[in-house]
XYZ file of C-alpha atoms in Angstrom:
364
model
C -0.128 0.274 -0.045
C 1.322 3.473 -0.976
C -0.251 6.648 -0.334
C 0.275 9.808 -2.662
C -0.988 12.406 -0.256
C -2.507 12.846 3.173
C -3.444 16.190 5.163
C -4.908 17.147 8.075
C -8.183 19.004 7.030
C -9.865 19.858 10.245
C -9.373 19.240 14.054
C -12.114 19.360 16.899
C -9.846 20.678 19.842
C -11.159 20.834 23.173
C -12.109 24.203 25.479
C -13.693 25.752 28.064
C -17.145 23.943 28.453
C -16.109 21.586 25.586
C -13.398 19.015 27.337
C -13.934 16.320 24.882
C -14.534 15.640 21.082
C -14.610 12.201 19.923
C -15.813 9.057 18.121
C -17.192 10.181 14.837
C -18.671 9.204 11.504
C -19.029 10.804 7.591
C -21.928 10.855 5.234
C -22.446 13.277 2.514
C -25.903 14.820 2.610
C -28.424 16.155 0.260
C -27.354 19.402 -0.501
C -23.953 18.364 -1.489
C -22.332 19.164 2.264
C -20.385 16.280 3.781
C -21.643 15.754 7.464
C -19.076 14.836 10.365
C -21.323 13.617 13.452
C -19.465 13.207 16.726
C -19.500 13.078 20.773
C -19.246 16.455 22.047
C -18.899 16.460 25.911
C -19.597 19.839 27.733
C -19.592 21.010 31.174
C -16.465 20.224 32.996
C -15.660 16.248 32.368
C -14.442 13.939 29.602
C -15.427 11.181 31.456
C -16.832 8.497 29.353
C -20.127 8.959 31.400
C -19.972 12.546 31.360
C -22.183 15.055 30.072
C -22.462 14.170 25.987
C -24.861 15.249 22.862
C -24.104 14.157 19.293
C -23.164 17.281 16.853
C -22.208 17.672 13.393
C -19.756 20.070 11.326
C -19.780 20.028 7.819
C -17.406 20.189 4.736
C -18.607 22.491 1.742
C -15.270 21.416 -0.531
C -15.598 17.341 -0.320
C -13.543 17.204 2.764
C -10.789 19.663 1.774
C -11.731 21.940 4.914
C -14.113 21.860 7.513
C -16.160 24.515 9.318
C -14.901 23.396 12.934
C -16.327 26.863 14.368
C -19.929 25.969 13.606
C -21.512 22.974 14.922
C -25.026 21.753 14.900
C -26.522 19.555 17.764
C -28.186 16.584 16.463
C -29.212 14.546 19.614
C -29.452 15.989 22.690
C -29.168 13.537 25.753
C -31.675 15.587 27.976
C -34.251 14.430 25.306
C -34.219 10.936 27.181
C -33.898 12.783 30.698
C -30.244 11.350 30.601
C -26.837 12.878 30.557
C -24.832 10.919 27.635
C -25.370 9.826 23.996
C -22.116 9.125 21.997
C -20.705 6.700 19.370
C -22.216 7.677 16.353
C -22.496 6.077 12.878
C -24.116 7.727 10.036
C -25.327 5.614 7.179
C -27.624 5.714 3.905
C -30.369 3.529 4.566
C -31.764 1.225 1.637
C -34.635 3.568 0.930
C -32.419 6.686 0.729
C -33.031 8.205 4.074
C -30.200 8.889 6.711
C -29.483 6.756 9.507
C -27.982 8.072 12.600
C -27.262 5.310 14.899
C -26.182 6.408 18.541
C -25.470 4.833 21.857
C -27.697 6.002 24.875
C -26.484 5.405 28.317
C -28.860 5.204 31.307
C -27.934 5.921 35.035
C -27.438 2.878 36.516
C -24.803 1.507 33.845
C -27.237 0.055 31.102
C -27.806 1.798 27.707
C -29.830 1.458 24.724
C -28.685 1.912 21.055
C -30.755 3.915 18.463
C -31.647 4.673 15.104
C -32.937 7.818 14.454
C -34.042 8.350 10.505
C -34.007 11.941 8.497
C -35.130 12.498 5.145
C -32.443 14.854 3.093
C -30.742 16.300 5.619
C -30.853 16.897 9.450
C -33.866 19.250 9.226
C -36.331 16.565 8.504
C -36.376 13.971 11.038
C -38.544 10.608 10.293
C -38.755 8.866 13.830
C -36.754 6.294 15.779
C -36.424 2.877 16.813
C -34.355 0.651 19.450
C -31.873 -1.222 17.854
C -31.144 -3.810 21.125
C -34.629 -5.370 21.814
C -33.406 -7.920 24.393
C -34.818 -8.932 27.562
C -31.623 -8.813 29.821
C -30.432 -5.498 31.119
C -26.579 -4.763 30.749
C -24.093 -2.075 29.467
C -23.563 -2.582 25.823
C -21.067 -0.802 23.960
C -21.114 -0.087 20.147
C -18.339 1.969 18.313
C -18.624 5.006 16.552
C -18.504 4.265 12.572
C -19.512 0.447 13.367
C -22.835 -0.482 12.005
C -22.463 -2.958 9.222
C -24.537 -3.162 5.736
C -24.520 -6.940 4.392
C -25.056 -7.425 0.595
C -28.496 -8.690 0.871
C -29.631 -5.235 2.510
C -29.120 -6.862 5.988
C -28.101 -4.119 8.692
C -25.933 -5.314 11.665
C -25.347 -3.743 15.142
C -22.035 -5.549 16.507
C -22.400 -4.831 20.498
C -20.172 -6.074 23.520
C -22.343 -6.481 26.598
C -20.559 -5.845 30.129
C -22.634 -6.881 32.987
C -23.373 -4.204 35.558
C -26.620 -4.909 37.284
C -25.639 -8.409 38.959
C -22.180 -6.379 40.509
C -23.490 -4.643 43.535
C -20.929 -2.810 45.858
C -21.251 -2.585 49.406
C -22.807 1.161 49.099
C -25.449 -0.126 46.744
C -23.795 1.305 43.595
C -23.026 -0.696 40.527
C -19.673 -1.712 39.214
C -18.924 -1.691 35.456
C -17.317 -5.146 34.517
C -14.731 -4.861 31.798
C -15.265 -8.405 30.500
C -17.373 -8.139 27.098
C -19.010 -10.905 25.097
C -20.229 -10.095 21.688
C -23.940 -9.885 20.553
C -25.535 -9.068 17.241
C -28.500 -7.413 16.460
C -29.973 -7.474 12.929
C -32.573 -5.872 10.688
C -33.851 -7.387 7.534
C -36.184 -4.398 6.805
C -34.076 -1.517 6.405
C -33.666 -0.762 10.221
C -37.530 -0.505 10.961
C -37.477 -3.487 13.008
C -34.638 -5.262 14.785
C -33.807 -8.843 16.746
C -31.050 -10.635 18.291
C -30.401 -12.853 15.314
C -27.050 -14.664 15.939
C -25.328 -16.619 18.886
C -23.173 -14.726 21.565
C -19.358 -14.957 21.104
C -16.956 -15.168 24.350
C -13.633 -15.790 25.264
C -13.320 -19.424 26.635
C -9.623 -20.340 26.199
C -7.489 -17.602 27.807
C -7.373 -15.440 31.080
C -8.445 -12.162 30.437
C -9.510 -8.893 32.034
C -11.399 -7.568 29.044
C -12.793 -10.430 27.268
C -14.194 -9.643 23.720
C -14.505 -5.563 23.465
C -15.673 -3.220 20.990
C -16.165 -5.715 17.962
C -16.105 -4.456 14.171
C -18.055 -6.700 11.392
C -17.180 -6.822 7.675
C -18.500 -9.381 4.902
C -15.516 -10.865 2.912
C -15.860 -11.946 -0.845
C -18.368 -14.884 -1.165
C -20.184 -13.676 1.644
C -17.954 -14.899 4.473
C -18.644 -12.654 7.706
C -15.518 -11.481 9.713
C -15.788 -10.170 13.433
C -12.908 -8.390 15.289
C -12.635 -7.712 18.806
C -10.268 -5.775 20.811
C -8.705 -7.614 23.809
C -6.120 -7.366 26.591
C -4.107 -10.299 24.924
C -2.057 -8.249 22.717
C -3.957 -9.329 19.457
C -7.459 -8.140 17.819
C -9.191 -11.387 18.397
C -11.160 -12.736 15.001
C -13.904 -14.854 14.113
C -15.825 -16.090 10.876
C -19.055 -17.344 10.022
C -19.517 -19.144 6.631
C -23.095 -19.557 6.881
C -24.477 -15.958 7.226
C -23.889 -15.777 11.225
C -25.879 -18.546 12.240
C -22.448 -20.267 13.561
C -19.182 -18.800 14.268
C -15.626 -20.237 14.975
C -14.204 -19.961 18.043
C -12.493 -16.229 18.529
C -8.702 -16.477 18.229
C -5.737 -14.196 17.814
C -5.534 -12.311 14.388
C -2.596 -10.901 12.524
C -3.238 -7.750 14.023
C -1.122 -7.249 16.878
C -2.980 -4.550 18.926
C -3.300 -2.808 22.847
C -6.510 -3.099 23.995
C -7.410 -0.508 21.376
C -9.964 -0.658 18.495
C -9.635 -1.326 15.240
C -11.573 -0.438 11.886
C -12.193 -2.312 9.181
C -13.867 -1.144 5.620
C -14.468 -2.065 2.298
C -13.883 0.675 -0.510
C -17.314 0.575 -2.633
C -15.687 1.820 -5.452
C -12.567 -0.391 -5.604
C -13.765 -3.296 -3.487
C -10.659 -3.104 -1.466
C -10.430 -3.205 2.147
C -8.543 -1.100 4.493
C -7.871 -1.673 8.378
C -6.850 1.007 10.776
C -5.294 0.105 14.024
C -3.011 0.390 16.490
C -0.309 -2.277 16.220
C 2.319 -3.483 19.032
C 5.717 -1.486 18.125
C 8.624 -3.759 17.504
C 10.837 -1.955 19.710
C 10.856 -1.748 23.602
C 11.245 1.724 25.713
C 9.168 3.609 23.503
C 8.741 7.350 24.973
C 5.318 7.496 27.160
C 3.146 10.591 27.209
C 2.402 12.313 30.727
C -1.236 11.610 30.138
C -2.719 8.221 29.501
C -2.961 6.961 25.766
C -3.542 2.972 26.403
C -0.518 2.430 24.221
C -2.489 3.910 21.097
C 0.522 4.720 18.909
C 1.438 4.397 16.192
C -1.779 4.610 13.833
C -1.364 2.570 10.875
C -3.289 1.282 7.816
C -3.036 -1.552 5.530
C -4.776 -2.683 2.292
C -5.959 -5.831 1.143
C -7.630 -7.336 -2.079
C -10.043 -9.914 -0.185
C -10.185 -8.646 3.133
C -7.578 -11.789 4.245
C -4.333 -10.951 3.167
C -3.103 -7.426 4.138
C -0.246 -5.039 2.968
C 2.617 -4.118 5.133
C 0.799 -1.290 7.317
C 1.743 2.762 6.785
C 2.252 4.939 9.177
C -0.854 7.499 9.485
C 0.489 9.103 12.853
C 3.467 8.200 15.420
C 3.824 11.187 17.735
C 4.843 9.318 20.880
C 3.566 12.008 23.338
C -0.227 11.277 21.822
C -2.834 8.396 21.233
C -4.834 7.770 18.176
C -7.914 5.516 18.250
C -11.785 5.171 17.329
C -11.084 5.770 13.578
C -14.125 6.316 10.989
C -13.560 6.204 7.300
C -15.371 7.134 4.243
C -14.446 6.458 0.484
C -15.078 9.521 -1.839
C -14.098 7.418 -4.846
C -11.563 4.675 -5.723
C -8.241 6.459 -4.271
C -9.813 9.281 -2.172
C -11.104 8.467 1.380
C -11.901 10.472 4.586
C -10.555 9.455 8.125
C -11.135 10.613 11.631
C -9.721 9.667 14.690
C -8.801 10.765 18.408
C -5.742 12.333 18.524
C -5.126 13.846 22.160
C -2.078 14.349 24.056
C -0.752 16.255 26.968
C -2.283 19.881 26.184
C -5.865 18.340 25.739
C -5.804 16.312 28.774
C -5.727 12.644 27.181
C -6.030 11.151 24.039
C -9.784 10.920 23.747
C -10.389 14.625 23.979
C -9.642 15.874 20.563
C -10.348 14.334 17.225
C -8.503 15.148 13.872
C -9.910 14.870 10.194
C -7.604 13.796 7.712
C -8.062 13.435 3.713
C -6.203 10.639 1.839
C -5.041 9.845 -1.614
C -3.963 6.323 -2.418
C -1.271 6.086 -4.936
């Protein structure tokens, strides 16, 4: 893989009353603008469960520049009587509607995942539906830019469930359990109704404090489904289904070395090629550490594949040792050009999750 041109075209920096901007997704809308929706935190905390709404900024020139000074709010957490909505995916539904997917966090460490539909642009709301119609409570995590669309029109939300309500502390409060299991929620009618349709995935053959976290899903040539998850085992773990999700092989270490950090694989619809963006484990020791927490999320690299199985040697996108780079999103403009976003904070921002970078890449 070779990159012909790569340039930062926008930055969403934190500031007073806005301690964190993170986890976004791209989509062109009807008037020619490209929208970038993201988690915009307000008040004074950048904690995952702090006050956060879904907002958007726009590019008027195909991603060359972004109007980052003027944002619009798309979803307010207070609409639900809660403090936090985050982790957005933008998608064009089969009937042409805009699909805005997001995570709604409830007090007590439980969550829902919502699909809100719009017609044309974000000024025309068409209703919303819950995507996690399961009968057992828990804290579900769905990453930004993760909702998958299969060749037969099926929409899939890959979610990691973390037990919380069964772990009560002495003071009566609940404790977040980091050990994740993977659950798939499926719609076969363009997002109108959802079912938990495929079996749960879990780690069964190794000691792990993470379990399977932040799953992603991609469909390979021939219809094979490939699922990948971050773990604390120094690798992304992978599993495949060869019968449209009805059965899955046991998760195992993949070719992608990684700290407990999210990976994203997307297919370019124009070229058919697959692109992976992740944080590999460096092949050297004693690397410089940032004064703030970055989770080892450095460097950030990209690799290319014709079939989603065999990938090229990675190309470095970011490698500032004082920063962390994570939670990528990708949108392909054509066969050679794509937009990518990722968290990119360091000491000045108070943490790797607090700043987001927008970049435009031209492939050689």
